Amino acid sequence: MSQDSPALRYVRYDSARENEYVAAMRQLISKDLSEPYSIYVYRYFLYQWGDLCFLAMDDKDEMVAVREEFRGQGIATKLVRMAIDAMTERDADEIVLETEITNTGAMKLYERLGFLRSKGLHRYYLNGNSAYRLVLYLKEGVSAIRTAFDPFAPPHPAHMEAPAVPLPGNGGI
């Protein structure tokens, strides 16, 4: 960190400070994300999984998550690692997220932390940009399990039926 940067504390989301946190998060995230999320989306995720939300706060309790002038200092890496650790403690099998293909900083961060590109999502965002679905497998063997039905994916070998082959004696030959 530069000498001008304030000392940071990493804290878990506190629902008692919801109004303060949500307003700041919405302002910061709306500036950089391509999706125009409503306040209800933020609150839904915080009510459901607030214990998986981590914040970087400076000594004035201002959120810096992660403003442009604070990037490149390892803040996002630490926040993502904290979330991964929390999900591991909750016995998650995998972590799945999407990020815009043009967001090379996020792609590098997630891939450096072990996420794998599992699928390209053409025109995924409302602005028309495409995305990658990234997966981090937290348990041995989870990547071999088909986790979601995708009607456009090639069939899994275990689910393919053998082709009908005419055999002698069954009317085929």
Steps between C-alpha positions, in 0.01 A plus 500: 500500500619852438587719794204727421253212524317459830532180701229252406294267716328199349161439660205269453172668405304617806121516449474766773679737260300393194380842383850644518660202325237450228502862388879501469511157330234599251684819409834326452368195319263692271795699371692193381245227425312479172174382660263760650411312820229637726540544874286188545763282333766618745272449797394153382860380488584665831198343675576157352879498522611802701755284680676451165534874438827667599594866490826690493462807722742782562556663838203732439268201443465594136464214260768475234376181329701535267506854367725560205762687702534200736540233230821304461564482875365149564170615652278306259718191534468508877121556486449212255720270710295588809179413312652172374606410855150577632337285231746219570409518870133466397592180314433632148590267214578773250483874439352621172500857372480691176719786384506708186755381246627858473575515875854369468596607852225288654577208267868505603408525869257207493726279288796576728284377790424172319172573321457328163307627200213256464282666239478798268172690529425691178333842555443410866470854635231756421760720332559218248840399634589137533625331815687199623361272766782418740505211746721428798468139612544473875479122537675210335300349214232770484605606151395159366141551617264664253353777715244665274289400205607685188285406200767628260792310654620181336355195671700354784635152403333338801161629383527392137297208381662240279391543140248251371699239312319235302603160632446160344183342629328822613364580157794714405702279269 
